[in-house]
Amino acid sequence: MAGFDEVSQLKPYKSMWRIKVKIIRMWKQYTAQGGETIEMVLVDSKGDKIHASVKKDLVEQFDPVLMEGFTKILINFAVTHAWGSYRTTKHAYKIAFVSTTKVRSCEELPMNLTGFTPVKFLDVLDGSLNTDYLVDVIGQIVEYSHVEIVSVNGKDTEKIAVELRNENDVRLTIVLWGKFAMNVSDAIQLRADHAVVCVLRFGKIKVWKFKDRSVSNANNVSDIAINPSMNEVQAFLALLPKDGLPLAIVEAKALPMVSMISEKEEFFIHTPRKTISEVLESRQTERCIVMCTIAAIESDMGWFYLSCKVCSKKVQTVPNDNDDGGFKYFCTKCKVYTPKMLPRYKLHLVVLDNTSNTKFLLFDNLGLQLLNQPCIELTGKVTDEVQNPDALPIALTNLVSKTYLFKIVIEKENYLYKHDTYKVLKIITNSDMISEFDVNHYPSGSESTVCPQFSNVSEAPEGSMMILGSSSQVSESNSLTPAKRSGTPIMNLEESFDQNSITKTNTAVGIKKEKIEKSG
């Protein structure tokens, strides 16, 4: 039997090549010109890599016999020039399957043959690498931002920024989008006490203003893993400084080269601003910015939920088969019982400004932004016991009296069916931005202040609180800008509740009169 050709030998002058390769990366890709294709990165026994493609007309023929991680013998294929700005290998050519290409099973190449070739951080940072080629990166996660929802080409997409360090303590930022952002966020939350090592395959070097460089995932091409079982990871861990550097959560940095609109522009210019009263009076689906203060955390609906770690969907409780009163967890999407679970935030906030009050709902990524700690750190280890939702952690009660900028969506059920809970899309917690918004943009309110009536007031530390001030500082009444505010500021939540029980203002949030009289 004839031997195998080497990947490094492949050239376009013939098609009767015969190679033995491992498929180290495989994905499907759709383009308007080419339709759906199969894309692969192959490596041979010498570690040489080459890209391979199966065009749309042949996908059905070859899809059943091609699988990532498996070794195959490929016979009779075309070799064409490789080009583009997202090249997965440095090979000058790529493989193109033809209808007469043969795919044969064979003995597997070694498991440790991964084709993983991490680049040096300094080579990325100093611009010595060609950005047309995708790169592999390995590093210890030392900082990460909360997950943000960013509008990219008109579509809301998750984003997380992660700072890695190498064995020499050189730092490199990687920015992850979509499912990659959520997967990394979940993996970090489930981390143990040991170092968190991130392995990114086929990342794209991004350059901003010809100097700032980072690495990002490239759609379906990239692959990412946290603390994977790889020889390269063990070797990397052995070289890391033994300084026990803690993992830190930081504010996300704006990336204008991707979103084209900064977070400040989005909140200050491109999204309309409303008071809570105006939100309640709205009769159309829209997004708006509201500056308001958290008055309480509602606990009737709970403050977290248990999700499936695999699909991120909420798990359901189902009764045991023996009807003993017990239950078990079930993931309706994965169709499995007792899935691996991760608690996620689901916070119901009672909020108010100088015009009215309402409720906001926010989920895990925004909860992480507010609290700067994963939900699992507050819930503790997931058990089969149902936790009491009334038992709010001190980290949650500490949110009461804090003022933030909220970007919310007004949906049909809010104005058609009087649903008084609005979904939060984004939050600004930066005190400087809040103060600037307050001084320059906050609209005038009514002469009276409306505060909510509710049973579960969080036991936050008592003290003076300015409803229109910044989130972190206590303001005095003489600091108000006269031309900007006509409403009376709320100086103390408890006093405001008492005053509101005597004097009731018009608001879209219905408060029963008899309940008000009882509270006075």
Coordinates of C-alpha atoms in Angstrom, one line a residue, residues 133-449:
Y133 CA -4.1 34.8 10.7
L134 CA -6.1 33.5 13.6
V135 CA -4.1 32.7 16.7
D136 CA -4.1 30.4 19.7
V137 CA -3.9 31.9 23.2
I138 CA -3.3 30.5 26.7
G139 CA -3.3 32.5 29.9
Q140 CA -4.5 32.8 33.4
I141 CA -7.7 34.8 33.9
V142 CA -6.9 37.6 36.4
E143 CA -9.7 40.0 35.7
Y144 CA -13.1 39.8 33.9
S145 CA -16.0 42.1 33.4
H146 CA -19.6 41.4 33.9
V147 CA -21.5 40.2 30.8
E148 CA -22.9 43.1 28.8
I149 CA -25.6 43.1 26.1
V150 CA -24.3 45.1 23.2
S151 CA -26.0 46.0 19.9
V152 CA -24.0 44.8 17.0
N153 CA -25.4 45.3 13.5
G154 CA -28.9 45.8 15.1
K155 CA -28.7 42.6 17.1
D156 CA -28.3 42.3 20.9
T157 CA -25.2 40.2 21.7
E158 CA -23.5 39.2 24.9
K159 CA -20.0 40.5 25.5
I160 CA -17.4 39.9 28.2
A161 CA -13.9 41.2 28.5
V162 CA -11.3 39.0 30.1
E163 CA -7.7 39.9 31.1
L164 CA -5.1 37.1 30.8
R165 CA -1.6 37.0 32.1
N166 CA 1.2 34.7 30.9
E167 CA 4.0 33.1 32.9
N168 CA 5.9 36.4 32.8
D169 CA 3.0 38.4 34.1
V170 CA 2.4 40.1 30.7
R171 CA -1.3 41.0 30.3
L172 CA -3.5 40.5 27.3
T173 CA -7.2 41.3 26.9
I174 CA -9.5 39.0 25.1
V175 CA -13.1 40.0 24.2
L176 CA -15.7 37.2 23.8
W177 CA -19.1 37.5 22.2
G178 CA -22.3 35.5 22.2
K179 CA -22.3 32.0 23.5
F180 CA -18.5 32.3 24.2
A181 CA -19.1 35.1 26.6
M182 CA -21.8 33.2 28.5
N183 CA -19.8 29.9 28.6
V184 CA -16.8 31.7 30.0
S185 CA -18.8 33.6 32.5
D186 CA -20.5 30.3 33.7
A187 CA -17.1 28.5 33.9
I188 CA -15.6 31.3 36.0
Q189 CA -18.5 31.3 38.4
L190 CA -18.1 27.6 38.9
R191 CA -14.3 27.9 39.5
A192 CA -12.6 26.3 42.4
D193 CA -9.8 28.0 44.4
H194 CA -7.1 27.1 41.9
A195 CA -5.9 29.2 39.0
V196 CA -8.4 29.7 36.1
V197 CA -6.6 29.0 32.8
C198 CA -8.3 30.0 29.5
V199 CA -7.4 28.4 26.2
L200 CA -8.7 30.2 23.1
R201 CA -8.3 28.5 19.7
F202 CA -8.4 30.5 16.4
G203 CA -8.9 33.9 17.9
K204 CA -8.8 37.1 15.9
I205 CA -6.4 39.9 16.7
K206 CA -8.2 43.2 16.9
V207 CA -6.5 46.6 16.5
W208 CA -8.0 49.9 17.7
K209 CA -6.5 53.3 16.7
F210 CA -3.4 51.5 15.4
K211 CA -2.1 50.7 18.9
D212 CA -4.5 49.0 21.2
R213 CA -4.6 45.3 20.6
S214 CA -6.8 42.5 21.9
V215 CA -7.9 39.1 20.8
S216 CA -11.6 38.2 20.1
N217 CA -13.5 35.1 19.1
A218 CA -14.2 34.8 15.3
N219 CA -17.8 33.6 15.1
N220 CA -18.0 29.9 14.7
V221 CA -14.4 29.4 13.9
S222 CA -13.1 29.9 17.4
D223 CA -13.1 27.5 20.3
I224 CA -12.6 28.2 24.0
A225 CA -12.1 26.1 27.1
I226 CA -11.5 26.8 30.8
N227 CA -9.0 24.6 32.5
P228 CA -9.1 21.9 29.8
S229 CA -7.3 18.6 30.2
M230 CA -4.3 19.3 28.0
N231 CA -0.6 18.8 28.4
E232 CA -0.1 22.4 27.4
V233 CA -2.2 23.6 30.3
Q234 CA -0.3 21.5 32.9
A235 CA 3.0 22.9 31.5
F236 CA 1.7 26.4 31.6
L237 CA 0.5 26.1 35.2
A238 CA 3.9 24.9 36.2
L239 CA 5.4 28.1 34.9
L240 CA 2.9 30.5 36.5
P241 CA 4.1 32.8 39.4
K242 CA 3.1 31.3 42.8
D243 CA 1.6 34.5 44.0
G244 CA -2.0 33.4 44.6
L245 CA -3.3 36.4 42.6
P246 CA -7.1 36.7 43.2
L247 CA -9.6 36.9 40.4
A248 CA -11.2 40.3 40.1
I249 CA -14.4 41.6 38.5
V250 CA -13.9 45.0 36.8
E251 CA -16.1 47.5 34.9
A252 CA -16.3 46.7 31.2
K253 CA -14.3 48.9 28.9
A254 CA -16.0 50.5 25.9
L255 CA -15.0 49.0 22.6
P256 CA -16.0 51.6 20.0
M257 CA -14.3 49.7 17.1
V258 CA -17.0 47.0 17.5
S259 CA -20.2 48.7 18.6
M260 CA -19.4 52.0 16.9
I261 CA -21.5 53.8 19.6
S262 CA -20.1 54.2 23.1
E263 CA -22.0 53.3 26.1
K264 CA -22.2 57.0 27.1
E265 CA -23.6 58.0 23.7
E266 CA -26.1 55.2 23.9
F267 CA -27.4 56.4 27.2
F268 CA -27.1 60.2 26.7
I269 CA -27.9 60.7 23.0
H270 CA -29.3 57.7 21.1
T271 CA -31.9 56.5 23.6
P272 CA -34.8 58.7 24.8
R273 CA -35.0 59.5 28.5
K274 CA -38.1 59.1 30.5
T275 CA -39.3 59.5 34.1
I276 CA -41.1 56.6 35.6
S277 CA -44.4 58.5 35.2
E278 CA -43.7 58.8 31.5
V279 CA -42.9 55.1 31.3
L280 CA -46.2 54.2 32.9
E281 CA -48.1 56.5 30.5
S282 CA -46.3 55.1 27.4
R283 CA -48.6 53.3 24.9
Q284 CA -46.0 52.0 22.5
T285 CA -43.2 49.5 22.4
E286 CA -39.9 51.3 22.9
R287 CA -36.7 51.5 24.8
C288 CA -35.7 54.3 27.1
I289 CA -33.4 55.4 29.8
V290 CA -34.7 55.9 33.4
M291 CA -32.7 57.3 36.3
C292 CA -34.2 56.0 39.5
T293 CA -33.4 54.6 42.9
I294 CA -33.8 51.1 44.2
A295 CA -36.3 51.2 47.0
A296 CA -36.6 47.5 47.8
I297 CA -35.9 44.0 46.5
E298 CA -39.1 42.0 46.1
S299 CA -38.6 38.5 47.4
D300 CA -42.1 36.9 46.6
M301 CA -40.8 35.8 43.2
G302 CA -37.4 34.7 44.6
W303 CA -34.1 36.4 43.7
F304 CA -32.4 33.6 41.7
Y305 CA -33.3 30.5 39.7
L306 CA -31.5 27.2 39.0
S307 CA -30.3 26.8 35.4
C308 CA -28.9 23.9 33.4
K309 CA -25.2 24.4 33.1
V310 CA -25.2 22.9 29.6
C311 CA -28.0 25.0 27.9
S312 CA -28.4 27.8 30.5
K313 CA -32.2 27.3 30.6
K314 CA -34.2 27.2 33.8
V315 CA -34.6 23.7 35.2
Q316 CA -38.0 22.4 36.3
T317 CA -38.9 20.5 39.5
V318 CA -40.9 17.4 38.9
P319 CA -42.4 15.0 41.6
N320 CA -40.7 11.7 42.3
D321 CA -42.2 8.6 40.8
N322 CA -43.1 7.2 44.2
D323 CA -45.2 10.2 45.2
D324 CA -43.4 10.6 48.5
G325 CA -43.6 14.3 48.3
G326 CA -40.1 14.7 47.1
F327 CA -39.0 16.1 43.8
K328 CA -36.1 16.1 41.3
Y329 CA -34.8 18.5 38.7
F330 CA -35.5 18.2 35.0
C331 CA -34.1 20.2 32.0
T332 CA -36.8 20.5 29.4
K333 CA -34.3 21.5 26.7
C334 CA -31.7 18.8 27.3
K335 CA -34.3 16.2 28.3
V336 CA -32.3 15.0 31.2
Y337 CA -33.0 14.5 34.9
T338 CA -30.7 15.9 37.7
P339 CA -28.7 18.0 35.2
K340 CA -25.6 19.9 36.4
M341 CA -27.0 23.2 37.6
L342 CA -25.8 26.8 38.1
P343 CA -27.8 29.4 40.1
R344 CA -28.5 32.7 38.2
Y345 CA -29.8 36.0 39.3
K346 CA -33.4 37.0 38.7
L347 CA -34.0 40.2 40.6
H348 CA -37.3 42.0 41.0
L349 CA -36.5 45.6 42.0
V350 CA -39.0 48.2 43.3
V351 CA -37.7 51.5 41.9
L352 CA -38.8 55.1 42.2
D353 CA -38.0 58.6 41.1
N354 CA -39.6 62.0 41.9
T355 CA -42.6 61.2 39.7
S356 CA -43.7 57.7 40.4
N357 CA -42.7 54.1 41.2
T358 CA -42.7 50.8 39.4
K359 CA -40.8 47.5 39.2
F360 CA -37.8 46.4 37.2
L361 CA -36.8 42.8 36.3
L362 CA -33.1 42.0 35.6
F363 CA -31.3 38.8 35.0
D364 CA -28.0 37.2 35.7
N365 CA -25.5 39.3 33.8
L366 CA -26.9 42.6 35.2
G367 CA -27.1 41.1 38.7
L368 CA -23.4 40.3 38.4
Q369 CA -22.8 43.9 37.3
L370 CA -24.7 45.3 40.4
L371 CA -23.3 42.9 43.0
N372 CA -19.8 42.2 41.5
Q373 CA -20.0 38.6 42.6
P374 CA -21.5 35.5 41.0
C375 CA -24.9 34.3 42.1
I376 CA -23.4 31.0 43.4
E377 CA -21.3 32.9 45.9
L378 CA -24.5 34.1 47.5
T379 CA -26.6 30.9 47.3
G380 CA -23.8 28.6 48.2
K381 CA -23.6 25.0 46.9
V382 CA -26.7 23.9 45.0
T383 CA -28.7 21.4 47.0
D384 CA -32.1 19.7 46.7
E385 CA -33.5 21.9 49.4
V386 CA -35.8 24.8 48.3
Q387 CA -34.3 28.0 49.8
N388 CA -36.5 30.6 51.4
P389 CA -36.8 33.6 49.0
D390 CA -37.5 35.9 51.9
A391 CA -34.0 35.4 53.3
L392 CA -32.2 38.1 51.2
P393 CA -28.4 38.2 51.4
I394 CA -26.9 41.4 52.8
A395 CA -25.3 42.0 49.4
L396 CA -28.8 42.4 47.9
T397 CA -30.2 44.6 50.7
N398 CA -27.2 46.8 50.3
L399 CA -28.6 47.8 46.9
V400 CA -31.4 49.6 48.5
S401 CA -31.0 53.4 48.2
K402 CA -28.6 53.2 45.3
T403 CA -29.3 55.3 42.2
Y404 CA -28.5 54.0 38.7
L405 CA -29.3 54.6 35.1
F406 CA -31.5 51.8 33.7
K407 CA -32.1 51.1 30.0
I408 CA -35.5 49.3 29.9
V409 CA -37.8 48.0 27.2
I410 CA -41.5 48.9 27.3
E411 CA -43.4 45.9 25.8
K412 CA -47.0 45.3 24.7
E413 CA -48.0 43.6 27.9
N414 CA -46.9 46.6 29.9
Y415 CA -49.4 49.0 28.3
L416 CA -52.0 46.7 27.0
Y417 CA -52.4 44.5 30.1
K418 CA -51.1 46.9 32.7
H419 CA -48.1 44.7 33.6
D420 CA -46.1 46.9 35.9
T421 CA -42.8 45.1 35.7
Y422 CA -40.3 46.3 33.0
K423 CA -37.4 44.3 31.7
V424 CA -33.9 45.9 32.2
L425 CA -31.5 45.7 29.2
K426 CA -28.5 47.6 30.5
I427 CA -27.4 49.5 33.6
I428 CA -24.9 52.3 34.2
T429 CA -23.4 52.1 37.7
N430 CA -20.5 54.5 37.2
S431 CA -21.1 57.4 39.6
D432 CA -19.5 60.0 37.3
M433 CA -21.8 59.2 34.4
I434 CA -24.8 59.1 36.7
S435 CA -23.9 62.6 38.1
E436 CA -23.4 64.0 34.6
F437 CA -26.7 62.6 33.4
D438 CA -28.4 63.9 36.5
V439 CA -27.1 67.5 36.1
N440 CA -27.4 67.8 32.3
H441 CA -30.3 65.6 31.3
Y442 CA -32.7 64.7 34.1
P443 CA -36.2 66.1 33.3
S444 CA -38.4 68.0 35.6
G445 CA -40.8 66.0 37.8
S446 CA -44.0 66.7 39.7
E447 CA -44.1 68.7 42.9
S448 CA -44.9 65.6 44.9
T449 CA -43.0 62.4 45.4

